[in-house]
Short mmCIF file of C-alpha atoms in Angstrom, two decimals:
data_model
loop_
_atom_site.label_atom_id
_atom_site.label_comp_id
_atom_site.label_asym_id
_atom_site.label_seq_id
_atom_site.Cartn_x
_atom_site.Cartn_y
_atom_site.Cartn_z
CA MET G 176 62.53 -56.25 -73.95
CA ILE G 177 66.02 -55.32 -72.75
CA SER G 178 68.29 -58.33 -72.51
CA ARG G 179 71.11 -58.94 -70.05
CA ASP G 180 73.60 -57.96 -72.79
CA ASN G 181 71.79 -54.69 -73.29
CA ALA G 182 71.75 -54.10 -69.54
CA GLY G 183 75.51 -54.59 -69.47
CA THR G 184 75.89 -52.20 -72.37
CA LEU G 185 73.84 -49.61 -70.51
CA HIS G 186 76.06 -50.00 -67.47
CA SER G 187 79.27 -49.50 -69.44
CA ILE G 188 77.92 -46.54 -71.40
CA PHE G 189 76.64 -44.78 -68.28
CA ALA G 190 79.95 -45.44 -66.57
CA ALA G 191 81.67 -43.72 -69.50
CA ASN G 192 79.18 -40.91 -69.26
CA ASP G 193 79.97 -40.42 -65.57
CA LYS G 194 83.66 -39.97 -66.42
CA HIS G 195 83.41 -37.76 -69.51
CA ALA G 196 79.84 -36.33 -69.61
CA THR G 197 80.73 -33.57 -72.03
CA ASP G 198 78.60 -34.46 -75.02
CA GLU G 199 75.21 -35.96 -74.07
CA LEU G 200 74.16 -36.18 -77.71
CA GLY G 201 77.20 -38.30 -78.46
CA VAL G 202 76.25 -40.67 -75.65
CA LEU G 203 72.70 -40.88 -76.98
CA ARG G 204 73.93 -41.66 -80.49
CA LEU G 205 76.17 -44.39 -79.09
CA LEU G 206 73.24 -45.85 -77.15
CA ARG G 207 71.06 -45.74 -80.26
CA ASP G 208 73.63 -47.69 -82.25
CA GLU G 209 74.10 -50.27 -79.49
CA ILE G 210 70.58 -51.08 -78.32
CA GLY G 211 68.19 -49.63 -80.89
CA GLU G 212 66.16 -46.46 -81.31
CA GLU G 213 62.99 -47.65 -79.53
CA VAL G 214 64.82 -48.48 -76.33
CA ILE G 215 66.82 -45.26 -76.32
CA ILE G 216 63.61 -43.22 -76.59
CA ILE G 217 62.39 -45.02 -73.48
CA LEU G 218 65.74 -44.64 -71.78
CA VAL G 219 66.02 -40.88 -72.09
CA HIS G 220 62.80 -40.48 -70.10
CA ILE G 221 64.25 -42.27 -67.10
CA ALA G 222 67.94 -41.43 -67.54
CA PRO G 223 68.06 -39.01 -64.57
CA PHE G 224 67.28 -41.88 -62.19
CA PHE G 225 70.38 -43.71 -63.43
CA CYS G 226 72.57 -40.61 -63.31
CA PHE G 227 71.66 -39.95 -59.72
CA GLY G 228 71.25 -43.06 -57.63
CA SER G 229 71.90 -43.70 -53.95
CA SER G 230 75.56 -44.70 -54.32
CA GLY G 231 78.41 -42.36 -53.47
CA GLU G 232 79.79 -42.61 -57.02
CA SER G 233 76.74 -40.99 -58.55
CA LYS G 234 76.42 -38.31 -55.88
CA LYS G 235 79.73 -36.77 -57.00
CA LYS G 236 78.11 -35.52 -60.19
CA GLY G 237 75.61 -33.27 -58.40
CA ASN G 238 71.93 -33.38 -57.60
CA LEU G 239 69.03 -34.94 -59.48
CA GLU G 240 67.74 -31.63 -60.82
CA ALA G 241 71.04 -30.80 -62.53
CA CYS G 242 71.18 -34.25 -64.11
CA ARG G 243 67.63 -33.93 -65.36
CA GLU G 244 68.42 -30.56 -66.90
CA ARG G 245 71.45 -31.92 -68.78
CA TRP G 246 69.51 -34.87 -70.16
CA THR G 247 66.46 -32.77 -71.04
CA THR G 248 68.62 -30.45 -73.13
CA ALA G 249 70.21 -33.40 -74.90
CA VAL G 250 66.94 -35.18 -75.56
CA ARG G 251 65.17 -32.29 -77.28
CA SER G 252 66.55 -33.29 -80.67
CA LEU G 253 65.20 -36.86 -80.30
CA PRO G 254 61.64 -38.02 -81.12
CA ARG G 255 59.17 -37.74 -78.25
CA LEU G 256 58.00 -41.03 -76.70
CA PRO G 257 54.26 -41.72 -76.96
CA ARG G 258 52.74 -42.14 -73.51
CA GLU G 259 51.29 -45.56 -74.34
CA LEU G 260 54.66 -46.88 -75.57
CA PHE G 261 56.39 -45.50 -72.50
CA HIS G 262 54.03 -47.18 -70.04
CA CYS G 263 54.01 -50.47 -71.94
CA HIS G 264 57.80 -50.85 -72.14
CA LEU G 265 59.22 -48.94 -69.18
CA HIS G 266 58.92 -51.85 -66.74
CA TYR G 267 61.35 -53.92 -68.85
CA LEU G 268 64.17 -51.61 -67.75
CA PHE G 269 63.67 -52.47 -64.08
CA PRO G 270 63.50 -55.40 -61.64
CA PRO G 271 62.54 -58.15 -61.59
CA GLN G 272 63.13 -58.18 -65.37
CA SER G 273 66.73 -56.90 -65.34
CA GLY G 274 67.72 -55.81 -61.83
CA TYR G 275 70.06 -53.20 -63.29
CA ARG G 276 71.71 -51.05 -60.55
CA ALA G 277 69.05 -51.98 -57.99
CA ASP G 278 69.78 -50.44 -54.60
CA VAL G 279 66.71 -51.65 -52.65
CA SER G 280 65.69 -55.16 -51.66
CA ILE G 281 62.04 -55.72 -50.73
CA ASN G 282 61.34 -58.70 -48.48
CA THR G 283 57.92 -60.28 -49.02
CA ALA G 284 55.78 -62.47 -46.77
CA ASN G 285 56.95 -65.83 -48.14
CA GLY G 286 60.65 -64.94 -48.00
CA ASP G 287 61.13 -63.96 -51.65
CA ILE G 288 63.00 -60.77 -52.49
CA ILE G 289 62.18 -58.12 -55.09
CA TYR G 290 64.90 -55.69 -56.17
CA ALA G 291 64.11 -52.08 -56.96
CA HIS G 292 65.54 -48.56 -57.13
CA ALA G 293 65.18 -46.07 -54.30
CA SER G 294 64.79 -43.13 -56.69
CA ILE G 295 61.79 -44.70 -58.43
CA LEU G 296 60.09 -45.86 -55.23
CA GLY G 297 60.63 -42.52 -53.50
CA VAL G 298 59.03 -40.58 -56.35
CA ALA G 299 56.09 -42.97 -56.70
CA SER G 300 55.19 -43.31 -53.01
CA PRO G 301 55.84 -40.87 -50.15
CA VAL G 302 55.40 -43.71 -47.66
CA LEU G 303 58.11 -45.79 -49.32
CA LYS G 304 60.31 -42.71 -49.42
CA GLY G 305 60.02 -42.39 -45.64
CA MET G 306 60.68 -46.11 -45.13
CA LEU G 307 63.81 -45.92 -47.28
CA LYS G 308 65.15 -43.00 -45.26
CA GLN G 309 64.79 -45.01 -42.05
CA SER G 310 66.07 -48.31 -43.45
CA ARG G 311 69.60 -49.63 -42.96
CA ARG G 312 72.03 -50.58 -45.69
CA HIS G 313 73.10 -54.17 -46.25
CA ASP G 314 75.80 -54.66 -48.90
CA ARG G 315 75.13 -51.24 -50.49
CA ARG G 316 71.41 -51.93 -50.57
CA ARG G 317 68.59 -50.71 -48.41
CA SER G 318 66.18 -53.34 -47.17
CA ILE G 319 62.47 -52.91 -46.48
CA SER G 320 59.67 -55.40 -45.83
CA ILE G 321 56.16 -55.55 -47.28
CA GLY G 322 54.23 -58.30 -45.52
CA GLY G 323 50.67 -59.45 -45.20
CA VAL G 324 50.15 -59.94 -48.95
CA PRO G 325 51.42 -62.57 -51.42
CA TYR G 326 54.67 -62.13 -53.34
CA GLU G 327 52.85 -61.84 -56.67
CA ALA G 328 50.72 -58.97 -55.37
CA VAL G 329 53.85 -57.10 -54.21
CA ARG G 330 55.51 -57.73 -57.58
CA VAL G 331 52.50 -56.32 -59.47
CA PHE G 332 52.47 -53.36 -57.09
CA ILE G 333 56.16 -52.56 -57.62
CA ARG G 334 55.76 -52.96 -61.37
CA PHE G 335 52.92 -50.42 -61.29
CA LEU G 336 55.18 -47.95 -59.45
CA TYR G 337 57.61 -48.19 -62.35
CA SER G 338 55.30 -48.25 -65.35
CA SER G 339 51.80 -47.16 -64.20
CA CYS G 340 50.35 -50.23 -65.94
CA TYR G 341 49.20 -53.73 -65.02
CA GLU G 342 47.96 -56.91 -66.63
CA GLU G 343 44.19 -57.38 -66.48
CA LYS G 344 44.57 -60.98 -65.31
CA GLU G 345 46.83 -59.91 -62.44
CA MET G 346 44.43 -57.13 -61.43
CA VAL G 347 41.52 -59.57 -61.24
CA GLU G 348 43.57 -62.00 -59.15
CA HIS G 349 45.12 -59.48 -56.73
CA ALA G 350 42.61 -56.58 -56.74
CA LEU G 351 41.97 -56.72 -52.98
CA HIS G 352 45.67 -56.93 -52.09
CA LEU G 353 46.52 -54.13 -54.50
CA LEU G 354 43.79 -51.96 -52.97
CA VAL G 355 45.35 -52.45 -49.54
CA LEU G 356 48.87 -51.76 -50.83
CA SER G 357 47.82 -48.66 -52.77
CA HIS G 358 46.08 -47.27 -49.69
CA ALA G 359 48.91 -48.12 -47.29
CA PHE G 360 51.63 -46.65 -49.53
CA MET G 361 49.55 -43.73 -50.87
CA VAL G 362 49.39 -44.53 -54.59
CA PRO G 363 46.08 -42.93 -55.64
CA GLN G 364 46.20 -43.95 -59.33
CA LEU G 365 46.42 -47.64 -58.47
CA LYS G 366 43.80 -47.25 -55.75
CA GLN G 367 41.31 -45.76 -58.20
CA ALA G 368 42.03 -48.52 -60.71
CA CYS G 369 41.40 -51.18 -58.04
CA GLU G 370 38.14 -49.53 -56.98
CA ARG G 371 36.87 -49.37 -60.55
CA ARG G 372 37.81 -52.99 -61.23
CA LEU G 373 36.14 -54.22 -58.05
CA GLU G 374 32.96 -52.32 -58.86
CA VAL G 375 32.73 -53.85 -62.33
CA GLY G 376 32.48 -57.62 -62.28
CA LEU G 377 34.22 -58.63 -59.04
CA LEU G 378 31.44 -57.97 -56.52
CA THR G 379 29.39 -61.04 -55.57
CA LEU G 380 26.96 -61.80 -52.77
CA GLU G 381 29.62 -63.94 -51.06
CA ASN G 382 32.37 -61.30 -50.96
CA LEU G 383 30.16 -58.21 -50.72
CA VAL G 384 30.39 -57.80 -46.94
CA ASP G 385 34.16 -58.41 -46.90
CA ILE G 386 34.82 -55.88 -49.65
CA PHE G 387 32.52 -53.39 -47.92
CA GLN G 388 34.55 -53.63 -44.72
CA LEU G 389 37.80 -53.37 -46.67
CA ALA G 390 36.53 -50.29 -48.51
CA LEU G 391 35.76 -48.62 -45.18
CA LEU G 392 39.23 -49.45 -43.84
CA CYS G 393 40.95 -48.25 -47.02
CA ASP G 394 38.95 -45.01 -47.21
CA ALA G 395 37.35 -45.84 -50.56
CA PRO G 396 34.03 -43.95 -50.35
CA ARG G 397 32.75 -44.76 -53.83
CA LEU G 398 33.40 -48.49 -53.46
CA SER G 399 31.87 -48.54 -49.97
CA LEU G 400 28.77 -46.74 -51.28
CA VAL G 401 28.37 -49.26 -54.12
CA CYS G 402 28.72 -52.15 -51.66
CA HIS G 403 26.33 -50.51 -49.21
CA ARG G 404 23.62 -50.12 -51.86
CA LEU G 405 24.06 -53.71 -53.04
CA ILE G 406 23.81 -54.99 -49.46
CA LEU G 407 20.55 -53.12 -48.89
CA LYS G 408 19.20 -54.24 -52.26
CA ASN G 409 19.98 -57.94 -51.59
CA PHE G 410 19.72 -57.87 -47.82
CA LYS G 411 18.06 -61.25 -47.28
CA ASP G 412 20.57 -63.10 -49.47
CA VAL G 413 23.54 -61.24 -47.97
CA CYS G 414 22.43 -62.10 -44.41
CA ALA G 415 22.76 -65.80 -45.27
CA THR G 416 26.42 -65.51 -46.38
CA GLU G 417 29.41 -66.47 -44.28
CA GLY G 418 30.82 -62.95 -44.52
CA TRP G 419 27.77 -61.49 -42.79
CA LYS G 420 27.96 -64.05 -39.98
CA VAL G 421 31.63 -63.26 -39.39
CA MET G 422 30.97 -59.51 -39.44
CA LYS G 423 28.08 -59.98 -37.01
CA LYS G 424 30.49 -61.47 -34.47
CA SER G 425 33.53 -59.28 -35.08
CA HIS G 426 31.87 -55.93 -35.87
CA PRO G 427 28.41 -55.76 -34.22
CA VAL G 428 28.43 -51.96 -34.45
CA LEU G 429 28.73 -52.14 -38.24
CA GLU G 430 25.88 -54.66 -38.36
CA LYS G 431 23.73 -52.29 -36.31
CA GLU G 432 24.51 -49.40 -38.66
CA LEU G 433 23.57 -51.49 -41.69
CA LEU G 434 20.27 -52.51 -40.08
CA GLU G 435 19.50 -48.89 -39.23
CA SER G 436 20.32 -47.79 -42.76
CA LEU G 437 18.03 -50.55 -44.08
CA ILE G 438 15.14 -49.28 -41.94
CA GLU G 439 15.88 -45.72 -43.02
CA ALA G 440 15.93 -46.76 -46.69
CA GLU G 441 12.58 -48.54 -46.31
CA ASN G 442 11.08 -45.47 -44.64
CA ARG G 443 12.37 -43.26 -47.45
CA GLN G 444 10.85 -45.62 -50.00
CA LYS G 445 7.49 -45.54 -48.21
CA GLU G 446 7.59 -41.75 -48.01
CA ARG G 447 8.47 -41.56 -51.71
CA MET G 448 5.55 -43.83 -52.60
CA ARG G 449 3.19 -41.79 -50.40
CA LYS G 450 4.21 -38.56 -52.14
CA MET G 451 3.80 -40.18 -55.54
CA GLU G 452 0.27 -41.28 -54.62
CA GLU G 453 -0.53 -37.79 -53.34
CA ARG G 454 0.77 -36.20 -56.52
CA LYS G 455 -1.26 -38.64 -58.59
CA MET G 456 -4.39 -37.74 -56.61
CA TYR G 457 -3.77 -33.99 -57.04
CA VAL G 458 -3.31 -34.43 -60.80
CA GLN G 459 -6.57 -36.39 -61.00
CA LEU G 460 -8.42 -33.66 -59.08
CA TYR G 461 -7.03 -31.01 -61.39
CA GLU G 462 -8.07 -33.00 -64.48
CA ALA G 463 -11.54 -33.39 -62.96
CA MET G 464 -11.76 -29.60 -62.58
CA GLU G 465 -10.77 -29.12 -66.22
CA ALA G 466 -13.33 -31.72 -67.32
CA LEU G 467 -16.06 -30.04 -65.23
CA VAL G 468 -15.41 -26.67 -66.90
CA HIS G 469 -15.35 -28.38 -70.29
CA ILE G 470 -18.73 -30.07 -69.73
CA CYS G 471 -20.47 -26.96 -68.38
CA ARG G 472 -19.01 -24.60 -70.99
CA ASP G 473 -18.76 -26.65 -74.19
CA GLY G 474 -20.80 -29.77 -73.49
CA CYS G 475 -19.67 -33.33 -74.03
CA ARG G 476 -21.38 -36.54 -75.10
CA THR G 477 -24.68 -36.60 -73.18
CA ILE G 478 -24.54 -33.27 -71.33
CA CYS G 479 -24.67 -29.91 -73.04
CA PRO G 480 -25.42 -26.30 -71.95
CA HIS G 481 -28.88 -24.95 -72.83
CA ASP G 482 -27.44 -22.57 -75.44
CA LYS G 483 -25.43 -25.27 -77.24
CA VAL G 484 -26.48 -27.85 -79.82
CA PHE G 485 -25.50 -31.50 -79.61
CA LYS G 486 -23.15 -32.70 -82.31
CA GLU G 487 -24.22 -35.79 -84.19
CA ASP G 488 -20.73 -37.31 -84.42
CA PRO G 489 -18.70 -35.70 -81.64
CA ALA G 490 -14.95 -36.18 -81.65
CA PRO G 491 -13.42 -38.27 -78.86
CA CYS G 492 -13.08 -36.23 -75.70
CA LYS G 493 -9.53 -35.46 -74.61
CA TYR G 494 -10.48 -35.43 -70.91
CA GLU G 495 -10.29 -38.88 -69.33
CA ALA G 496 -12.41 -37.80 -66.36
CA CYS G 497 -15.28 -36.65 -68.56
CA LYS G 498 -17.21 -39.93 -68.67
CA ALA G 499 -17.16 -40.51 -64.90
CA LEU G 500 -17.96 -36.86 -64.24
CA GLU G 501 -20.97 -36.95 -66.59
CA MET G 502 -22.36 -39.94 -64.72
CA LEU G 503 -21.82 -38.14 -61.42
CA LEU G 504 -23.56 -34.99 -62.70
CA ARG G 505 -26.55 -37.00 -63.97
CA HIS G 506 -26.85 -38.73 -60.59
CA PHE G 507 -26.52 -35.38 -58.81
CA ALA G 508 -29.30 -33.88 -60.91
CA GLY G 509 -31.72 -36.75 -60.32
CA CYS G 510 -30.87 -37.83 -56.76
CA LYS G 511 -33.67 -37.38 -54.20
CA MET G 512 -31.28 -37.11 -51.20
CA LYS G 513 -30.14 -33.51 -51.61
CA VAL G 514 -29.33 -32.95 -47.93
CA PRO G 515 -25.58 -32.66 -47.10
CA GLY G 516 -24.18 -35.92 -45.75
CA GLY G 517 -26.93 -38.02 -47.31
CA CYS G 518 -25.82 -39.61 -50.59
CA ILE G 519 -22.10 -40.32 -50.83
CA HIS G 520 -22.07 -39.59 -54.59
CA CYS G 521 -23.83 -36.28 -54.10
CA LYS G 522 -21.47 -35.41 -51.29
CA ARG G 523 -18.53 -36.02 -53.64
CA MET G 524 -20.16 -33.75 -56.23
CA TRP G 525 -20.63 -31.00 -53.63
CA GLN G 526 -16.94 -31.22 -52.77
CA LEU G 527 -15.92 -31.01 -56.44
CA LEU G 528 -18.12 -27.96 -56.96
CA GLU G 529 -16.64 -26.24 -53.90
CA LEU G 530 -13.10 -27.10 -55.04
CA HIS G 531 -13.87 -25.58 -58.43
CA SER G 532 -15.13 -22.38 -56.84
CA ARG G 533 -11.88 -22.03 -54.89
CA LEU G 534 -9.86 -22.50 -58.08
CA CYS G 535 -12.07 -20.32 -60.28
CA VAL G 536 -11.03 -16.68 -60.63
CA ASP G 537 -14.07 -15.20 -62.39
CA SER G 538 -17.27 -16.59 -60.85
CA ASP G 539 -19.48 -14.06 -62.64
CA ALA G 540 -18.55 -15.44 -66.08
CA CYS G 541 -18.23 -19.06 -64.95
CA ARG G 542 -20.70 -21.59 -66.42
CA VAL G 543 -20.22 -24.17 -63.65
CA PRO G 544 -23.34 -24.44 -61.43
CA LEU G 545 -23.26 -22.94 -57.92
CA CYS G 546 -19.81 -21.39 -58.41
CA ARG G 547 -20.93 -17.93 -57.21
CA ASN G 548 -22.93 -19.44 -54.32
CA PHE G 549 -19.89 -21.29 -53.03
CA LYS G 550 -17.85 -18.07 -53.24
CA GLN G 551 -20.27 -16.39 -50.88
CA ARG G 552 -20.35 -19.43 -48.62
CA ILE G 553 -16.54 -19.48 -48.36
CA ARG G 554 -16.55 -16.03 -46.75
CA LYS G 555 -18.71 -17.36 -43.90
CA GLN G 556 -16.74 -20.60 -43.46
CA ASN G 557 -14.84 -21.15 -40.22
CA LYS G 558 -11.08 -20.67 -40.24
CA LYS G 559 -10.15 -24.33 -39.65
CA ASP G 560 -12.05 -25.63 -42.67
CA ASP G 561 -10.83 -22.74 -44.78
CA ILE G 562 -7.18 -23.60 -44.02
CA LYS G 563 -7.71 -27.22 -45.12
CA TRP G 564 -9.19 -26.11 -48.42
CA ARG G 565 -6.41 -23.59 -48.99
CA ILE G 566 -3.77 -26.30 -48.45
CA LEU G 567 -5.54 -28.60 -50.91
CA VAL G 568 -5.78 -25.85 -53.54
CA ARG G 569 -2.11 -24.94 -53.11
CA ASN G 570 -0.98 -28.57 -53.47
CA ILE G 571 -3.09 -29.08 -56.60
CA LEU G 572 -1.71 -25.98 -58.28
CA ARG G 573 1.85 -26.79 -57.22
CA THR G 574 1.61 -30.32 -58.61
CA LYS G 575 0.20 -29.09 -61.89
CA CYS G 576 2.97 -26.50 -62.15
CA ILE G 577 5.47 -29.38 -61.94
CA THR G 578 3.73 -31.46 -64.62
CA GLY G 579 2.59 -28.59 -66.88
CA VAL G 580 1.14 -25.07 -67.10
CA PRO G 581 -1.94 -24.74 -64.80
CA PHE G 582 -5.34 -24.03 -66.33
CA PHE G 583 -6.63 -22.35 -63.14
CA SER G 584 -5.12 -20.00 -60.60
CA SER G 585 -5.86 -19.82 -56.91
CA ALA G 586 -8.85 -17.54 -56.41
CA SER G 587 -8.43 -17.48 -52.64
CA SER G 588 -4.75 -16.54 -52.56
#
């Protein structure tokens, strides 16, 4: 940390540099001897801001770019400052730690004052730069006001403008105020940090609605999306909070939008479940078609083609639908109600046989019963029924293409 003695030393050395300014390396060596190597490495990174302030004395030496160029040339022979060290120690060179050559006073809500430098604030925030241009001088200092937030939040905000760092404890305590300040004064790095911190660990059911409204006002789309999803996920609990009741009175339009989005989310969930059930049904139908071909071609358990021999110890069948399909085939073979529309089990078997014929490509070589007969019947079928079957076949093949390579291909396409 830079002490008051060191700050005075800096002032005297820079004053000497303003007068002579012929050998920057000599000035740097003198600074190194006076205040230590670590501090001088930090100092050379921000030296242009000291060389060119807002006072008339510093303006005589030229513009900021010329000063930066002089110091950059002089600094090349010195060790480069690690970024972490720079961010961790830079804020010690500035108010409220030292107040060295501060030319801006910031009035806070409770009457406290924070001193800062116009050059730093102008570079860090375009909004503050515009405010400083319009502000009036009082005793060689410009004065601006930042109200609506506590003094500590403003102090943490100004410190971030200097050093791009913050204490975790301060971020947790002032995250909402810092989000507002970073949005109002256009400091995107701090705004992103506040959003990330709020998303992780600071969102509760009690403050969810308030933070959601604040995220909308501060144009924080990611944070508002996270809050929106949490509200829909815990809608009943959120509706019982005080924040929801206040929002219901003050922003009825927002409440209406949330209710509409809840209904839309429920409808999407229902549609998703319906499609999942349909896909499951199509997969089961496809597996039943595979099992039917397997039974009629190779035989399985209790059913075997006439030209095949039963195995004494058959291996477990890989088709889950085989057992149920065997029972259905045995019922179909022995049922006395062979008329269409009679037995519900026979009707189901007729439908499976017709579905197979529409999936089968080579009916002449097919071992499934009635496959060729159904092919001939399809040609005489009316257009309306044929369209329904075509849609079913297409959906089955499409679903199987998603889950794996299809065993059949559409014979009617």
